[in-house]
Short mmCIF file of C-alpha atoms in Angstrom, two decimals:
data_model
loop_
_atom_site.label_atom_id
_atom_site.label_comp_id
_atom_site.label_asym_id
_atom_site.label_seq_id
_atom_site.Cartn_x
_atom_site.Cartn_y
_atom_site.Cartn_z
CA MET N 124 -12.51 13.34 -8.43
CA LEU N 125 -11.92 13.35 -4.70
CA GLN N 126 -14.01 15.87 -2.79
CA THR N 127 -12.77 17.51 0.40
CA PRO N 128 -15.26 17.51 3.28
CA SER N 129 -16.77 20.67 4.72
CA GLY N 130 -17.78 21.53 8.25
CA GLY N 131 -16.20 20.27 11.47
CA ALA N 132 -14.88 22.03 14.54
CA GLY N 133 -11.68 23.06 16.28
CA SER N 134 -8.32 22.87 14.57
CA GLY N 135 -9.74 20.73 11.75
CA THR N 136 -12.11 23.58 10.80
CA ALA N 137 -9.27 26.08 10.85
CA ALA N 138 -7.19 23.84 8.61
CA ARG N 139 -10.01 23.47 6.08
CA ASP N 140 -10.86 27.17 6.24
CA SER N 141 -7.27 27.91 5.26
CA GLY N 142 -7.41 25.36 2.45
CA LEU N 143 -5.32 22.80 4.31
CA MET N 144 -6.25 19.48 5.92
CA SER N 145 -4.82 17.35 8.70
CA ILE N 146 -3.64 13.83 7.90
CA GLY N 147 -6.71 12.45 9.67
CA ALA N 148 -9.03 14.51 7.48
CA VAL N 149 -7.15 13.35 4.38
CA LEU N 150 -7.58 9.75 5.51
CA ASN N 151 -11.34 10.22 5.78
CA VAL N 152 -11.50 11.65 2.25
CA LEU N 153 -9.39 8.92 0.69
CA ARG N 154 -11.26 6.09 2.41
CA ASP N 155 -14.35 6.83 0.34
CA GLU N 156 -12.52 5.30 -2.62
CA PHE N 157 -9.68 3.46 -0.87
CA PRO N 158 -11.12 1.83 2.28
CA GLU N 159 -7.85 0.04 3.06
CA VAL N 160 -5.66 3.16 3.15
CA THR N 161 -4.10 4.02 6.52
CA ILE N 162 -2.25 6.95 8.05
CA SER N 163 0.90 4.83 7.96
CA LYS N 164 0.44 4.41 4.20
CA ILE N 165 0.13 8.17 3.70
CA ARG N 166 3.24 8.80 5.80
CA PHE N 167 5.11 6.13 3.85
CA LEU N 168 4.20 7.76 0.52
CA GLU N 169 5.49 11.03 1.95
CA SER N 170 8.75 9.38 3.06
CA GLU N 171 9.15 8.09 -0.51
CA GLY N 172 8.89 11.64 -1.85
CA LEU N 173 5.58 11.08 -3.64
CA VAL N 174 3.76 13.84 -1.77
CA GLU N 175 5.12 16.81 0.20
CA PRO N 176 2.60 18.26 2.67
CA ARG N 177 3.35 21.45 4.52
CA ARG N 178 4.34 21.36 8.18
CA THR N 179 3.11 23.52 11.02
CA PRO N 180 5.68 25.01 13.44
CA SER N 181 4.90 22.11 15.79
CA GLY N 182 5.57 19.58 13.01
CA TYR N 183 2.05 18.50 12.08
CA ARG N 184 1.33 17.71 8.44
CA LYS N 185 -1.09 19.92 6.52
CA PHE N 186 -2.28 18.78 3.08
CA SER N 187 -3.64 20.93 0.28
CA ALA N 188 -6.42 19.84 -2.07
CA GLU N 189 -3.72 19.23 -4.69
CA ASP N 190 -1.90 16.92 -2.27
CA VAL N 191 -5.10 14.91 -1.75
CA GLU N 192 -5.67 14.65 -5.50
CA ARG N 193 -2.08 13.49 -5.96
CA LEU N 194 -2.47 10.85 -3.24
CA GLY N 195 -5.63 9.60 -4.91
CA HIS N 196 -3.83 9.40 -8.24
CA ILE N 197 -0.96 7.44 -6.66
CA LEU N 198 -3.27 4.99 -4.91
CA ARG N 199 -5.30 4.54 -8.08
CA MET N 200 -2.18 3.69 -10.11
CA GLN N 201 -1.17 1.13 -7.49
CA ARG N 202 -4.63 -0.42 -7.31
CA ASP N 203 -5.60 -0.41 -10.98
CA HIS N 204 -2.23 -0.74 -12.71
CA TYR N 205 -0.04 -2.48 -10.09
CA LEU N 206 2.74 0.07 -10.61
CA PRO N 207 5.73 0.15 -8.22
CA LEU N 208 6.32 3.41 -6.38
CA LYS N 209 9.49 4.19 -8.31
CA VAL N 210 7.60 3.92 -11.61
CA ILE N 211 4.76 6.05 -10.23
CA ARG N 212 7.22 8.74 -9.10
CA GLU N 213 8.85 8.84 -12.53
CA HIS N 214 5.43 9.07 -14.18
CA LEU N 215 4.32 11.95 -11.95
CA ASP N 216 7.63 13.78 -12.43
CA ALA N 217 7.21 13.52 -16.20
CA MET N 218 3.67 14.89 -15.95
CA GLU N 219 4.87 17.84 -13.85
CA ARG N 220 7.46 18.61 -16.54
CA GLY N 221 4.61 18.79 -19.04
CA GLU N 222 5.72 15.66 -20.89
CA ALA N 223 3.33 13.17 -22.45
CA ALA N 224 3.56 10.28 -20.00
CA PRO N 225 1.40 7.24 -20.80
CA LEU N 226 1.24 4.72 -17.98
CA PRO N 227 3.95 2.06 -18.36
CA LEU N 228 2.97 -1.59 -18.36
CA VAL N 229 4.22 -3.51 -15.33
CA GLY N 230 2.79 -6.96 -14.72
CA ARG N 231 -0.94 -7.53 -15.16
CA GLN N 232 -3.05 -4.45 -16.03
CA ARG N 233 -6.71 -4.05 -15.12
CA THR N 234 -9.03 -2.97 -17.91
CA ALA N 235 -12.77 -2.59 -18.26
CA GLU N 236 -12.86 -5.91 -20.08
CA ASP N 237 -11.23 -7.78 -17.20
CA VAL N 238 -13.90 -10.17 -15.93
CA PRO N 239 -12.49 -13.04 -13.84
CA ALA N 240 -13.81 -16.51 -14.48
CA PRO N 241 -16.07 -17.68 -11.65
CA LEU N 242 -13.94 -20.67 -10.71
CA GLU N 243 -10.57 -18.93 -10.88
CA GLY N 244 -8.75 -17.22 -8.01
CA PRO N 245 -7.78 -13.55 -8.15
CA THR N 246 -5.16 -12.60 -10.72
CA VAL N 247 -1.81 -11.74 -9.14
CA ALA N 248 0.32 -8.99 -10.65
CA ARG N 249 3.81 -10.25 -11.43
CA ILE N 250 7.11 -8.49 -11.90
CA GLY N 251 10.47 -10.01 -12.78
CA ARG N 252 13.50 -10.14 -10.51
CA ALA N 253 15.28 -7.35 -12.39
CA GLU N 254 12.15 -5.18 -12.18
CA LEU N 255 11.92 -5.77 -8.44
CA LEU N 256 15.57 -4.82 -7.91
CA ALA N 257 15.12 -1.63 -9.93
CA ALA N 258 11.78 -0.64 -8.40
CA ALA N 259 12.98 -1.14 -4.82
CA ASP N 260 16.45 0.26 -5.61
CA ILE N 261 18.29 -2.68 -4.00
CA ASP N 262 21.05 -5.01 -5.16
CA GLU N 263 21.08 -8.76 -5.69
CA GLY N 264 22.86 -9.42 -2.39
CA ALA N 265 20.21 -7.62 -0.36
CA LEU N 266 17.39 -9.46 -2.11
CA LYS N 267 19.02 -12.85 -1.49
CA GLU N 268 19.46 -12.01 2.19
CA TRP N 269 15.84 -10.94 2.56
CA GLU N 270 14.70 -14.10 0.81
CA SER N 271 16.77 -16.21 3.21
CA TYR N 272 14.77 -14.74 6.10
CA GLY N 273 11.46 -15.29 4.32
CA LEU N 274 10.68 -11.58 4.05
CA ILE N 275 10.28 -11.85 0.27
CA ALA N 276 9.55 -15.00 -1.69
CA PRO N 277 9.19 -15.57 -5.44
CA LEU N 278 6.10 -17.16 -6.93
CA GLU N 279 6.18 -20.60 -8.51
CA ASP N 280 7.25 -19.19 -11.89
CA GLY N 281 10.15 -17.26 -10.32
CA ALA N 282 8.45 -13.87 -10.59
CA TYR N 283 7.22 -11.76 -7.67
CA ASP N 284 3.86 -10.29 -6.77
CA ALA N 285 3.59 -6.51 -6.89
CA GLU N 286 3.40 -6.26 -3.08
CA ALA N 287 7.02 -7.46 -2.95
CA VAL N 288 8.09 -3.98 -4.06
CA THR N 289 6.35 -2.40 -1.06
CA VAL N 290 7.86 -4.98 1.29
CA ALA N 291 11.34 -4.40 -0.13
CA SER N 292 10.99 -0.61 0.16
CA LEU N 293 9.90 -0.88 3.79
CA VAL N 294 12.67 -3.30 4.70
CA ALA N 295 15.20 -0.92 3.13
CA GLU N 296 13.70 2.05 5.00
CA LEU N 297 13.92 0.20 8.33
CA GLY N 298 17.51 -0.68 7.51
CA ARG N 299 18.38 3.00 7.51
CA PHE N 300 17.44 3.01 11.20
CA GLY N 301 19.75 0.08 11.94
CA ILE N 302 17.01 -2.58 11.90
CA GLU N 303 18.47 -5.57 10.08
CA PRO N 304 16.52 -8.18 8.10
CA ARG N 305 17.15 -10.82 10.76
CA HIS N 306 15.34 -8.59 13.24
CA LEU N 307 12.25 -8.61 11.04
CA ARG N 308 11.64 -12.34 11.23
CA VAL N 309 9.35 -11.78 14.21
CA MET N 310 7.24 -9.41 12.08
CA LYS N 311 7.05 -11.97 9.28
CA ALA N 312 5.97 -14.65 11.76
CA ALA N 313 3.28 -12.34 13.18
CA ALA N 314 2.05 -11.49 9.68
CA ASP N 315 1.83 -15.18 8.79
CA ARG N 316 -0.22 -15.86 11.94
CA GLU N 317 -2.56 -12.96 11.19
CA ALA N 318 -2.98 -14.13 7.59
CA GLY N 319 -3.71 -17.63 8.85
CA LEU N 320 -6.41 -16.29 11.15
CA VAL N 321 -8.08 -14.39 8.31
CA ASP N 322 -7.85 -17.40 6.02
CA GLN N 323 -9.45 -19.56 8.69
CA VAL N 324 -12.43 -17.21 8.87
CA VAL N 325 -13.02 -17.00 5.10
CA ALA N 326 -12.21 -20.65 4.31
CA PRO N 327 -15.88 -21.76 4.45
CA LEU N 328 -16.78 -19.05 1.92
CA LYS N 329 -13.97 -20.11 -0.41
CA ARG N 330 -15.18 -23.72 -0.37
CA HIS N 331 -18.81 -22.82 -1.06
CA ARG N 332 -20.41 -24.16 -4.23
CA ASN N 333 -22.04 -20.84 -5.08
CA PRO N 334 -19.63 -18.78 -7.27
CA GLN N 335 -21.02 -15.53 -5.86
CA THR N 336 -20.28 -16.70 -2.33
CA ARG N 337 -16.72 -17.59 -3.31
CA ALA N 338 -16.35 -14.17 -4.91
CA HIS N 339 -17.59 -12.63 -1.67
CA ALA N 340 -14.72 -14.37 0.10
CA GLU N 341 -12.21 -12.04 -1.57
CA ALA N 342 -14.07 -8.95 -0.39
CA ARG N 343 -14.33 -10.37 3.11
CA THR N 344 -10.59 -11.18 3.06
CA LYS N 345 -9.76 -7.57 2.17
CA GLU N 346 -12.04 -6.26 4.89
CA LEU N 347 -10.53 -8.52 7.55
CA ALA N 348 -7.01 -7.73 6.36
CA ALA N 349 -7.66 -4.00 6.75
CA LEU N 350 -9.03 -4.53 10.26
CA THR N 351 -6.11 -6.71 11.37
CA MET N 352 -3.57 -4.23 9.99
CA SER N 353 -5.29 -1.35 11.78
CA LEU N 354 -5.36 -3.34 15.02
CA HIS N 355 -1.69 -4.28 14.63
CA ALA N 356 -0.72 -0.63 14.12
CA ALA N 357 -2.78 0.46 17.13
CA LEU N 358 -1.24 -2.23 19.34
CA VAL N 359 2.29 -1.24 18.33
CA LYS N 360 1.59 2.46 19.05
CA SER N 361 0.03 1.54 22.39
CA ALA N 362 2.99 -0.66 23.33
CA LEU N 363 5.44 2.13 22.44
CA GLY N 364 3.36 4.77 24.16
CA VAL N 365 3.45 7.10 21.17
CA ARG N 366 0.78 9.27 19.62
CA LEU N 367 1.37 9.87 15.94
CA PRO N 368 -0.05 12.89 14.08
#
């Protein structure tokens, strides 16, 4: 159960006193369990209709305790069950209607018995091409175009990793602002360079003979990935001269 923090000063105190929280306060709560979550992620989930915070007259988001619990539930389903956002939305809608809604199986599911072998790499959730098209709500032509620009790529067996759904959803969202897939090649190139930098740092850990050290490499990779993504977002905001709520 996620707990909302107490105390603070200024507008944050007023928001909590009234039972509502700013997006920054929500981020601090969620990061206890989800250290990689960002404000951009929360705003994206809102844009996808998965959470609907209130707005102040000046347009700032204010989240209730129920909103925070819902966000935690969404992030948990993504992390533990690899569910696409469309499937999560349908599941939550069914629950709100009072229907029995067991979690659907999509790709690889994590269970308490899942213990990876020491010498194996991390298990990658996989979804089929038809599942990707349905989850991202795109057609075959769009997917082929995005693949031609390297924005999405199938795995060796022809399936896709679960993150492909998020990528496809974001590419589609940017398209509604007139940003075409060909414009996003620069972002893909930057992401590849950032990933290469992280991989360079953790490579010695991955090659280590000690299985525990190799396992530590995955945690270090996640930590570095979160830092690079936060830096990237901050640099973009600085370059645009914008201050987001």
